Amino acid sequence: MAKSSPSFQCSACNATSTKWSGRCDDCGAWNTVSEVKPLSSGPASKTLGGARGHHLTLTDLATTSEPPPRTLAGVDELDRVLGGGLVEASAILVGGDPGIGKSTLLLQAAARFARNGLKVIYVSGEEATAQVQMRAQRLGLTESPVKLAAETNLRDILTTLEAENPNLVIIDSIQTMWADNVESAPGSVSQVRSAAHELTTFAKRKGMAVIMVGHVTKEGQIAGPRVVEHMVDTVLYFEGERGHPFRILRAHKNRFGPADEIGVFEMTGRGLAEVKNPSALFLSERGTPQPGSVVFAGIEGSRPMLCEFQALVAPSPHSNPRRTVVGWDGGRLAMILAVIESRAGVPFTGLDVYLNVAGGLRVTEPAADLAVAAALISAREDAALPADCVVFGEISLSGGLRPAPQTENRLKEAEKLGFSSAIAPLTKKGVQTGLGVRQMDDLVTFVKDVFGDR
Ligand code: TYD
Ligand code: MG
């Protein structure tokens, strides 16, 4: 058997190396590198460092236990993202950029859960109680029975929770928490990991739910929420573009519900308001259709959602033309441009390309490919698509169009919002809809059908 080389790991950043050093090559911390002993010393070994382990009790896959109890906030946009309300004894991470509205969201959520019968404690490590109280006043929540503390000492917080026995505790934020048994500074990876671990195990043991706020740090997210993601049951990210009032709460991981579900909110002068009909909202600023503007019939989680892609194409003064994209993936844009050029013969050489999703929404679905292509070609040809038309479908590298999941839900939503036609990939079984649907199976047909002989 090949002899494995020794392995060393930094306790601050988890970087591994094959040799010991006094200072970690990766994060620069001193005296954090130590040897990691391999778990077993050989394939034949039944013991770990000489000591025998306990024989585990193995069980069947079938279960007789009930699904865990849940409490609804009574805010559909939040309850849906949680997978149908807050699960008892669960750990949730809410990540997002500083200033996006996490504290506002969680104070409002705390008040809702408290009103619905939970005992809720809100611990702020970032703001003084007076500041949180002022926010509560602005949000009209001062009557709510939420209990508040401003504290960063984890030992004191756990002692308080032990005595108070709440149903839900909110920790704002995990980066400010300080465990006195860990030597590094608050906000460091070891502190964040250890605080999250203590809170999560405490929550499981006591049957309490814990929601932890985590700031996403711009610099590589080393001490960001990433180190906590695998410990918790649910990871939600709160997103939005600066300058836009819309905020999206997106489930990235959920052990108790579907991932990829989203909730849409609007930041107002009195906190976050639910947006019940996001399609109408994301299309509200649309005037008469311009070249480059295309409405995409998308699906976010379990819900259809319409939004507008806007493209601008202009002669480039640069030798390397610009490709700028907001609200969609830059790599995917490059791919779609390449497919349009090589399969459909519409060149973009020497042209700057800008692509934007209106309203600050971020679209991740591959089904947006055809809407993007339509926006790009429409801008390139200076020809607008019909105002009453929605577009969707995935594009393959060969220029073929692939059917998108939930075709009928997309069409239904478009019809509800007053659209009367759609361009979509060919599906095996026909679609039932009141819309006039033009179905096609490749990009060449699409370009010829929509933009004629150029
Ligand atoms: P905050 O919840 O403090 O963000 P985070 O906890 O993610 O850092 O809110 C940040 C912004 O929200 C702040 O710039 C002010 C704005 N805001 C409103 O527009 N309306 C409100 O009612 C509140 C409370 C905040
Ligand atoms: Mg905050």
Short mmCIF file of C-alpha atoms and ligand atoms in Angstrom, two decimals:
data_model
loop_
_atom_site.label_atom_id
_atom_site.label_comp_id
_atom_site.label_asym_id
_atom_site.label_seq_id
_atom_site.Cartn_x
_atom_site.Cartn_y
_atom_site.Cartn_z
CA MET A 1 0.00 0.00 0.00
CA ALA A 2 1.25 3.50 -0.81
CA LYS A 3 2.48 5.34 2.25
CA SER A 4 0.40 8.51 2.62
CA SER A 5 2.33 11.71 3.32
CA PRO A 6 1.58 13.54 6.58
CA SER A 7 -1.17 16.14 6.39
CA PHE A 8 -1.28 19.47 8.20
CA GLN A 9 -4.20 21.82 8.64
CA CYS A 10 -4.60 25.44 9.72
CA SER A 11 -7.20 25.86 12.47
CA ALA A 12 -7.99 29.40 11.33
CA CYS A 13 -8.74 28.90 7.64
CA ASN A 14 -8.77 25.08 7.28
CA ALA A 15 -6.15 25.16 4.53
CA THR A 16 -4.22 21.90 4.26
CA SER A 17 -0.56 21.40 3.42
CA THR A 18 1.97 18.60 3.34
CA LYS A 19 4.47 20.27 5.67
CA TRP A 20 4.33 22.01 8.99
CA SER A 21 5.05 25.72 9.19
CA GLY A 22 4.84 28.33 11.94
CA ARG A 23 2.73 30.58 9.80
CA CYS A 24 -0.15 29.48 7.55
CA ASP A 25 0.67 30.05 3.88
CA ASP A 26 -2.97 30.67 3.09
CA CYS A 27 -4.27 33.10 5.71
CA GLY A 28 -1.02 34.22 7.33
CA ALA A 29 -2.09 33.28 10.88
CA TRP A 30 0.68 32.25 13.32
CA ASN A 31 0.84 28.98 15.27
CA THR A 32 -2.36 27.59 13.77
CA VAL A 33 -0.91 24.75 11.70
CA SER A 34 -0.96 21.27 13.23
CA GLU A 35 -0.76 17.68 12.03
CA VAL A 36 -3.98 15.83 11.25
CA LYS A 37 -3.69 12.18 12.23
CA PRO A 38 -5.17 9.76 9.70
CA LEU A 39 -8.29 7.95 10.95
CA SER A 40 -7.07 4.42 10.36
CA SER A 41 -3.56 3.10 10.10
CA GLY A 42 -4.28 0.43 7.49
CA PRO A 43 -7.04 -1.47 5.77
CA ALA A 44 -6.84 -4.42 8.14
CA SER A 45 -7.02 -2.30 11.29
CA LYS A 46 -10.27 -2.63 13.26
CA THR A 47 -9.27 -0.11 15.87
CA LEU A 48 -8.64 3.58 16.03
CA GLY A 49 -5.46 4.39 17.89
CA GLY A 50 -5.81 1.10 19.72
CA ALA A 51 -9.23 1.82 21.28
CA ARG A 52 -12.32 -0.07 20.21
CA GLY A 53 -15.43 1.85 19.18
CA HIS A 54 -19.04 1.02 20.13
CA HIS A 55 -21.16 -1.08 17.84
CA LEU A 56 -23.78 1.25 16.29
CA THR A 57 -27.48 0.45 16.46
CA LEU A 58 -28.66 0.18 12.89
CA THR A 59 -32.29 0.93 12.00
CA ASP A 60 -34.60 0.62 8.99
CA LEU A 61 -35.43 3.34 6.50
CA ALA A 62 -39.12 3.16 7.36
CA THR A 63 -40.21 5.65 10.00
CA THR A 64 -43.16 5.86 12.32
CA SER A 65 -42.43 9.34 13.62
CA GLU A 66 -44.58 12.35 12.73
CA PRO A 67 -43.24 15.23 10.62
CA PRO A 68 -41.77 17.96 12.84
CA PRO A 69 -44.21 20.59 14.17
CA ARG A 70 -44.18 23.95 12.40
CA THR A 71 -45.33 27.47 13.16
CA LEU A 72 -46.50 29.81 10.45
CA ALA A 73 -45.38 33.44 10.47
CA GLY A 74 -48.51 34.36 8.58
CA VAL A 75 -46.31 36.01 5.95
CA ASP A 76 -46.69 33.83 2.85
CA GLU A 77 -43.45 35.01 1.28
CA LEU A 78 -41.51 33.90 4.38
CA ASP A 79 -43.46 30.74 5.20
CA ARG A 80 -43.09 29.41 1.66
CA VAL A 81 -39.30 29.89 1.66
CA LEU A 82 -39.07 28.08 5.00
CA GLY A 83 -40.84 25.14 3.38
CA GLY A 84 -44.18 25.77 5.10
CA GLY A 85 -43.36 27.61 8.31
CA LEU A 86 -40.71 27.47 11.00
CA VAL A 87 -39.68 23.97 12.10
CA GLU A 88 -39.19 23.32 15.83
CA ALA A 89 -35.58 22.54 16.83
CA SER A 90 -34.11 23.68 13.55
CA ALA A 91 -31.16 25.88 12.70
CA ILE A 92 -31.45 28.49 9.97
CA LEU A 93 -28.83 30.75 8.45
CA VAL A 94 -29.90 33.99 6.79
CA GLY A 95 -27.05 35.42 4.72
CA GLY A 96 -26.79 38.59 2.71
CA ASP A 97 -24.83 41.75 1.99
CA PRO A 98 -24.54 44.30 4.79
CA GLY A 99 -27.38 46.82 4.60
CA ILE A 100 -29.67 44.64 2.48
CA GLY A 101 -32.29 44.41 5.24
CA LYS A 102 -31.58 41.22 7.22
CA SER A 103 -32.12 42.81 10.64
CA THR A 104 -35.32 44.41 9.42
CA LEU A 105 -36.62 41.12 8.01
CA LEU A 106 -35.79 39.17 11.17
CA LEU A 107 -37.22 41.73 13.58
CA GLN A 108 -40.46 41.65 11.60
CA ALA A 109 -40.37 37.84 11.49
CA ALA A 110 -39.65 37.70 15.24
CA ALA A 111 -42.70 39.85 15.91
CA ARG A 112 -44.90 37.65 13.72
CA PHE A 113 -43.78 34.42 15.37
CA ALA A 114 -44.21 35.98 18.81
CA ARG A 115 -47.72 37.06 17.90
CA ASN A 116 -48.45 33.49 16.78
CA GLY A 117 -47.58 32.11 20.18
CA LEU A 118 -43.83 31.45 20.17
CA LYS A 119 -41.55 32.74 22.90
CA VAL A 120 -38.97 34.72 20.93
CA ILE A 121 -35.63 36.22 22.01
CA TYR A 122 -33.74 38.55 19.67
CA VAL A 123 -30.04 38.91 20.44
CA SER A 124 -28.24 41.73 18.67
CA GLY A 125 -24.47 41.69 18.67
CA GLU A 126 -24.25 44.64 16.31
CA GLU A 127 -26.60 47.24 17.66
CA ALA A 128 -27.43 48.63 21.09
CA THR A 129 -30.88 47.82 22.45
CA ALA A 130 -31.91 51.45 21.91
CA GLN A 131 -31.14 51.15 18.19
CA VAL A 132 -33.18 47.97 17.83
CA GLN A 133 -35.99 49.57 19.82
CA MET A 134 -35.97 52.54 17.44
CA ARG A 135 -36.21 50.20 14.48
CA ALA A 136 -39.07 48.37 16.19
CA GLN A 137 -40.81 51.71 16.62
CA ARG A 138 -40.33 52.56 12.94
CA LEU A 139 -41.76 49.17 12.03
CA GLY A 140 -44.71 49.58 14.39
CA LEU A 141 -43.70 46.53 16.44
CA THR A 142 -43.25 48.00 19.93
CA GLU A 143 -46.32 46.15 21.25
CA SER A 144 -44.93 42.79 20.20
CA PRO A 145 -43.87 40.42 23.03
CA VAL A 146 -40.38 39.79 21.57
CA LYS A 147 -37.61 39.88 24.21
CA LEU A 148 -34.44 41.73 23.31
CA ALA A 149 -30.79 41.68 24.39
CA ALA A 150 -27.64 43.29 23.04
CA GLU A 151 -24.82 40.82 23.71
CA THR A 152 -21.91 39.09 22.03
CA ASN A 153 -20.71 36.75 24.79
CA LEU A 154 -21.89 33.31 23.76
CA ARG A 155 -21.57 31.82 27.24
CA ASP A 156 -23.89 34.47 28.68
CA ILE A 157 -26.29 34.07 25.80
CA LEU A 158 -26.47 30.27 26.25
CA THR A 159 -26.92 30.65 30.01
CA THR A 160 -29.82 33.03 29.38
CA LEU A 161 -31.39 30.73 26.81
CA GLU A 162 -31.05 27.76 29.22
CA ALA A 163 -33.01 29.68 31.84
CA GLU A 164 -35.56 31.36 29.56
CA ASN A 165 -36.25 28.34 27.35
CA PRO A 166 -37.57 30.22 24.29
CA ASN A 167 -39.04 28.58 21.16
CA LEU A 168 -37.03 30.80 18.84
CA VAL A 169 -33.83 32.77 19.20
CA ILE A 170 -32.46 35.15 16.60
CA ILE A 171 -28.71 35.81 16.59
CA ASP A 172 -27.81 39.00 14.71
CA SER A 173 -25.11 38.34 13.61
CA ILE A 174 -23.08 35.13 13.97
CA GLN A 175 -19.92 37.09 13.05
CA THR A 176 -20.18 39.20 16.21
CA MET A 177 -20.49 36.23 18.58
CA TRP A 178 -17.58 35.46 20.86
CA ALA A 179 -16.97 32.08 22.48
CA ASP A 180 -14.47 32.56 25.34
CA ASN A 181 -13.10 29.03 24.95
CA VAL A 182 -11.81 29.80 21.46
CA GLU A 183 -8.71 31.92 21.27
CA SER A 184 -9.13 33.76 17.98
CA ALA A 185 -10.93 37.08 17.50
CA PRO A 186 -14.71 37.43 16.93
CA GLY A 187 -15.49 37.13 13.23
CA SER A 188 -12.66 34.67 12.58
CA VAL A 189 -13.46 31.31 11.06
CA SER A 190 -12.88 29.38 14.29
CA GLN A 191 -15.12 31.75 16.26
CA VAL A 192 -17.91 31.74 13.69
CA ARG A 193 -17.76 27.97 13.35
CA SER A 194 -17.64 27.33 17.04
CA ALA A 195 -20.45 29.79 17.87
CA ALA A 196 -22.66 28.31 15.14
CA HIS A 197 -21.90 24.79 16.36
CA GLU A 198 -22.72 25.63 20.00
CA LEU A 199 -25.96 27.37 19.06
CA THR A 200 -27.05 24.61 16.69
CA THR A 201 -26.41 21.75 19.13
CA PHE A 202 -28.06 23.75 21.92
CA ALA A 203 -31.10 24.34 19.70
CA LYS A 204 -31.41 20.63 18.84
CA ARG A 205 -31.07 19.58 22.46
CA LYS A 206 -33.62 22.09 23.75
CA GLY A 207 -36.12 21.83 20.90
CA MET A 208 -35.58 25.50 20.11
CA ALA A 209 -35.32 27.06 16.66
CA VAL A 210 -32.33 29.31 16.02
CA ILE A 211 -32.00 31.81 13.19
CA MET A 212 -28.49 33.14 12.65
CA VAL A 213 -27.70 36.18 10.54
CA GLY A 214 -24.49 35.98 8.51
CA HIS A 215 -22.96 38.81 6.56
CA VAL A 216 -21.53 37.84 3.23
CA THR A 217 -18.06 39.30 3.16
CA LYS A 218 -16.80 40.54 -0.16
CA GLU A 219 -13.23 39.30 0.37
CA GLY A 220 -13.53 35.64 -0.48
CA GLN A 221 -16.19 34.97 2.16
CA ILE A 222 -13.57 33.32 4.40
CA ALA A 223 -15.29 34.26 7.63
CA GLY A 224 -18.64 34.51 5.92
CA PRO A 225 -21.67 32.29 6.29
CA ARG A 226 -20.13 29.62 4.09
CA VAL A 227 -18.41 27.92 7.02
CA VAL A 228 -21.80 27.58 8.73
CA GLU A 229 -23.82 26.32 5.76
CA HIS A 230 -23.20 22.63 6.28
CA MET A 231 -24.11 22.76 10.00
CA VAL A 232 -27.57 24.22 9.65
CA ASP A 233 -30.80 22.74 8.30
CA THR A 234 -31.76 25.68 6.15
CA VAL A 235 -29.75 28.33 4.33
CA LEU A 236 -31.57 31.41 3.07
CA TYR A 237 -30.00 34.30 1.22
CA PHE A 238 -31.50 37.77 1.19
CA GLU A 239 -30.70 39.48 -2.08
CA GLY A 240 -31.40 42.69 -3.92
CA GLU A 241 -29.75 45.38 -5.95
CA ARG A 242 -28.82 48.66 -4.34
CA GLY A 243 -31.12 51.41 -5.58
CA HIS A 244 -34.01 48.96 -6.10
CA PRO A 245 -36.60 48.45 -3.38
CA PHE A 246 -37.16 44.77 -4.22
CA ARG A 247 -35.67 42.09 -1.99
CA ILE A 248 -35.66 38.39 -2.58
CA LEU A 249 -35.35 35.75 0.10
CA ARG A 250 -34.02 32.64 -1.60
CA ALA A 251 -33.68 29.13 -0.15
CA HIS A 252 -30.32 27.61 -1.11
CA LYS A 253 -30.63 24.56 1.09
CA ASN A 254 -33.56 23.26 3.06
CA ARG A 255 -33.72 19.95 4.91
CA PHE A 256 -37.40 20.62 5.59
CA GLY A 257 -38.66 21.83 2.24
CA PRO A 258 -37.82 22.52 -1.38
CA ALA A 259 -34.67 24.48 -2.12
CA ASP A 260 -34.75 27.28 -4.71
CA GLU A 261 -38.03 28.62 -3.39
CA ILE A 262 -38.15 32.41 -3.23
CA GLY A 263 -40.09 35.09 -1.37
CA VAL A 264 -40.39 38.60 -2.76
CA PHE A 265 -40.46 41.70 -0.58
CA GLU A 266 -40.35 45.42 -1.09
CA MET A 267 -38.37 47.68 1.27
CA THR A 268 -40.61 50.55 2.26
CA GLY A 269 -40.29 53.40 4.75
CA ARG A 270 -41.99 51.11 7.28
CA GLY A 271 -40.04 47.93 6.72
CA LEU A 272 -40.46 45.03 4.34
CA ALA A 273 -43.79 44.50 2.66
CA GLU A 274 -44.82 41.26 0.97
CA VAL A 275 -45.11 41.29 -2.80
CA LYS A 276 -47.97 38.94 -3.64
CA ASN A 277 -47.80 39.31 -7.41
CA PRO A 278 -44.13 39.62 -8.38
CA SER A 279 -44.75 39.25 -12.13
CA ALA A 280 -46.88 42.38 -12.18
CA LEU A 281 -44.27 44.18 -10.11
CA PHE A 282 -41.28 43.20 -12.26
CA LEU A 283 -43.11 44.25 -15.41
CA SER A 284 -44.61 47.42 -13.94
CA GLU A 285 -42.00 49.75 -15.42
CA ARG A 286 -42.40 48.37 -18.92
CA GLY A 287 -43.62 50.95 -21.44
CA THR A 288 -44.07 50.41 -25.16
CA PRO A 289 -41.73 47.60 -26.18
CA GLN A 290 -38.32 48.73 -27.39
CA PRO A 291 -35.79 46.76 -29.39
CA GLY A 292 -33.80 44.67 -26.90
CA SER A 293 -36.66 44.22 -24.44
CA VAL A 294 -38.10 40.71 -24.02
CA VAL A 295 -40.46 39.28 -21.40
CA PHE A 296 -39.28 35.96 -19.99
CA ALA A 297 -41.83 33.54 -18.56
CA GLY A 298 -39.78 32.05 -15.74
CA ILE A 299 -40.29 29.73 -12.77
CA GLU A 300 -38.84 30.57 -9.37
CA GLY A 301 -39.15 27.61 -7.02
CA SER A 302 -42.75 26.48 -7.24
CA ARG A 303 -44.02 29.72 -8.69
CA PRO A 304 -44.18 31.15 -12.22
CA MET A 305 -42.70 34.61 -12.51
CA LEU A 306 -42.51 36.97 -15.46
CA CYS A 307 -39.66 39.43 -15.82
CA GLU A 308 -38.07 41.59 -18.47
CA PHE A 309 -34.66 41.09 -20.05
CA GLN A 310 -33.14 44.22 -21.57
CA ALA A 311 -30.22 44.17 -23.98
CA LEU A 312 -28.23 46.97 -25.53
CA VAL A 313 -25.79 46.45 -28.35
CA ALA A 314 -23.50 49.24 -29.59
CA PRO A 315 -20.36 49.55 -31.73
CA SER A 316 -17.37 49.15 -29.45
CA PRO A 317 -14.45 51.57 -29.28
CA HIS A 318 -12.41 48.81 -27.54
CA SER A 319 -10.36 46.11 -29.17
CA ASN A 320 -11.91 43.74 -26.64
CA PRO A 321 -15.64 44.57 -26.72
CA ARG A 322 -17.48 44.75 -23.41
CA ARG A 323 -19.88 42.10 -22.15
CA THR A 324 -21.67 43.51 -19.11
CA VAL A 325 -24.44 41.61 -17.37
CA VAL A 326 -26.61 42.37 -14.34
CA GLY A 327 -29.04 39.78 -12.96
CA TRP A 328 -27.81 36.85 -15.05
CA ASP A 329 -24.70 34.72 -15.34
CA GLY A 330 -21.82 36.26 -17.33
CA GLY A 331 -20.47 32.89 -18.45
CA ARG A 332 -23.87 31.88 -19.72
CA LEU A 333 -24.13 35.16 -21.68
CA ALA A 334 -20.81 34.41 -23.39
CA MET A 335 -22.08 30.96 -24.27
CA ILE A 336 -25.37 32.22 -25.74
CA LEU A 337 -23.50 34.84 -27.78
CA ALA A 338 -21.21 32.14 -29.17
CA VAL A 339 -24.15 29.91 -30.09
CA ILE A 340 -25.99 32.81 -31.78
CA GLU A 341 -22.88 33.69 -33.76
CA SER A 342 -21.84 30.24 -34.86
CA ARG A 343 -25.21 28.46 -35.21
CA ALA A 344 -27.57 31.24 -36.27
CA GLY A 345 -24.99 33.37 -38.08
CA VAL A 346 -25.74 36.64 -36.27
CA PRO A 347 -22.33 38.23 -35.57
CA PHE A 348 -21.53 40.33 -32.50
CA THR A 349 -17.90 41.06 -33.34
CA GLY A 350 -16.89 44.63 -32.59
CA LEU A 351 -20.05 45.22 -30.56
CA ASP A 352 -20.38 46.03 -26.87
CA VAL A 353 -23.15 43.98 -25.27
CA TYR A 354 -25.08 44.93 -22.13
CA LEU A 355 -27.70 42.67 -20.57
CA ASN A 356 -29.90 43.54 -17.62
CA VAL A 357 -32.86 42.00 -15.77
CA ALA A 358 -35.28 44.81 -14.90
CA GLY A 359 -36.15 45.47 -11.27
CA GLY A 360 -33.01 43.99 -9.70
CA LEU A 361 -34.12 40.38 -10.05
CA ARG A 362 -31.48 37.67 -10.47
CA VAL A 363 -32.43 34.88 -12.86
CA THR A 364 -30.64 31.52 -12.71
CA GLU A 365 -32.83 29.29 -14.86
CA PRO A 366 -31.40 27.84 -18.10
CA ALA A 367 -34.88 28.33 -19.57
CA ALA A 368 -34.03 32.04 -19.82
CA ASP A 369 -31.57 31.28 -22.66
CA LEU A 370 -34.06 31.91 -25.45
CA ALA A 371 -35.32 35.14 -23.86
CA VAL A 372 -31.71 36.34 -23.61
CA ALA A 373 -31.01 35.37 -27.22
CA ALA A 374 -34.20 37.13 -28.32
CA ALA A 375 -33.22 40.30 -26.42
CA LEU A 376 -29.70 40.25 -27.89
CA ILE A 377 -30.82 39.71 -31.48
CA SER A 378 -33.68 42.19 -31.10
CA ALA A 379 -31.19 44.84 -29.92
CA ARG A 380 -28.71 43.88 -32.65
CA GLU A 381 -31.36 44.09 -35.40
CA ASP A 382 -33.07 47.13 -33.86
CA ALA A 383 -36.38 45.28 -34.15
CA ALA A 384 -38.80 44.99 -31.22
CA LEU A 385 -40.70 41.81 -30.44
CA PRO A 386 -44.52 42.03 -30.30
CA ALA A 387 -45.64 43.68 -27.03
CA ASP A 388 -47.95 40.81 -26.12
CA CYS A 389 -45.34 38.04 -26.39
CA VAL A 390 -43.42 36.00 -23.78
CA VAL A 391 -40.38 33.86 -24.52
CA PHE A 392 -38.70 30.89 -22.81
CA GLY A 393 -36.58 27.82 -23.57
CA GLU A 394 -33.12 26.40 -23.01
CA ILE A 395 -30.57 26.59 -25.84
CA SER A 396 -28.06 23.79 -26.36
CA LEU A 397 -24.56 24.31 -27.76
CA SER A 398 -25.72 22.90 -31.09
CA GLY A 399 -28.34 25.65 -31.33
CA GLY A 400 -31.24 23.32 -30.51
CA LEU A 401 -34.09 24.41 -28.21
CA ARG A 402 -34.90 22.22 -25.23
CA PRO A 403 -38.33 22.20 -23.59
CA ALA A 404 -38.47 23.93 -20.21
CA PRO A 405 -40.06 22.36 -17.14
CA GLN A 406 -43.57 23.55 -16.19
CA THR A 407 -44.39 24.91 -19.66
CA GLU A 408 -48.09 25.16 -18.89
CA ASN A 409 -47.56 27.05 -15.63
CA ARG A 410 -45.47 29.62 -17.48
CA LEU A 411 -48.13 30.07 -20.14
CA LYS A 412 -50.89 30.30 -17.54
CA GLU A 413 -49.08 33.12 -15.71
CA ALA A 414 -48.49 34.98 -19.01
CA GLU A 415 -52.16 34.68 -19.88
CA LYS A 416 -53.14 35.92 -16.42
CA LEU A 417 -51.02 39.03 -16.96
CA GLY A 418 -52.61 39.84 -20.30
CA PHE A 419 -50.09 38.40 -22.76
CA SER A 420 -51.55 36.74 -25.83
CA SER A 421 -48.65 34.97 -27.51
CA ALA A 422 -45.56 32.96 -26.64
CA ILE A 423 -42.42 31.59 -28.27
CA ALA A 424 -41.33 28.28 -26.79
CA PRO A 425 -39.47 25.07 -27.64
CA LEU A 426 -41.34 22.18 -29.18
CA THR A 427 -42.79 19.80 -26.59
CA LYS A 428 -43.62 16.14 -27.17
CA LYS A 429 -47.20 16.49 -26.02
CA GLY A 430 -49.08 19.60 -27.11
CA VAL A 431 -49.80 22.44 -24.69
CA GLN A 432 -53.26 23.45 -23.51
CA THR A 433 -53.44 27.24 -23.44
CA GLY A 434 -55.39 30.24 -24.57
CA LEU A 435 -52.18 31.85 -25.85
CA GLY A 436 -51.01 31.65 -29.42
CA VAL A 437 -47.83 29.59 -28.95
CA ARG A 438 -45.21 29.39 -31.65
CA GLN A 439 -43.21 26.25 -30.91
CA MET A 440 -39.87 25.63 -32.61
CA ASP A 441 -36.92 23.34 -32.07
CA ASP A 442 -33.85 25.31 -33.07
CA LEU A 443 -32.36 28.78 -32.98
CA VAL A 444 -32.11 29.14 -36.76
CA THR A 445 -35.88 28.71 -37.13
CA PHE A 446 -36.38 31.16 -34.28
CA VAL A 447 -34.27 33.87 -35.93
CA LYS A 448 -35.96 33.38 -39.32
CA ASP A 449 -39.46 33.24 -37.82
CA VAL A 450 -39.13 36.25 -35.57
CA PHE A 451 -36.75 38.54 -37.40
CA GLY A 452 -37.39 37.44 -41.00
CA ASP A 453 -34.72 37.36 -43.71
CA ARG A 454 -32.17 39.80 -42.43
P1 TYD B 1 -30.89 46.50 7.92
O1 TYD B 1 -32.02 45.61 8.27
O2 TYD B 1 -30.19 47.17 9.04
O3 TYD B 1 -29.80 45.71 7.03
P2 TYD B 1 -28.78 44.53 7.45
O4 TYD B 1 -29.19 43.99 8.77
O5 TYD B 1 -28.88 43.53 6.34
O6 TYD B 1 -27.41 45.14 7.49
O7 TYD B 1 -31.51 47.58 6.91
C1 TYD B 1 -30.71 48.29 6.04
C2 TYD B 1 -31.41 49.35 5.26
O8 TYD B 1 -32.81 49.29 5.20
C3 TYD B 1 -31.07 50.70 5.83
O9 TYD B 1 -30.24 51.34 4.87
C4 TYD B 1 -32.35 51.43 5.98
C5 TYD B 1 -33.35 50.59 5.25
N1 TYD B 1 -34.65 50.57 5.91
C6 TYD B 1 -35.77 51.05 5.23
O10 TYD B 1 -35.69 51.48 4.08
N2 TYD B 1 -37.00 50.99 5.85
C7 TYD B 1 -37.14 50.51 7.11
O11 TYD B 1 -38.27 50.47 7.64
C8 TYD B 1 -35.97 50.03 7.81
C9 TYD B 1 -36.07 49.51 9.21
C10 TYD B 1 -34.76 50.07 7.17
MG MG B 2 -28.17 44.16 10.58
#
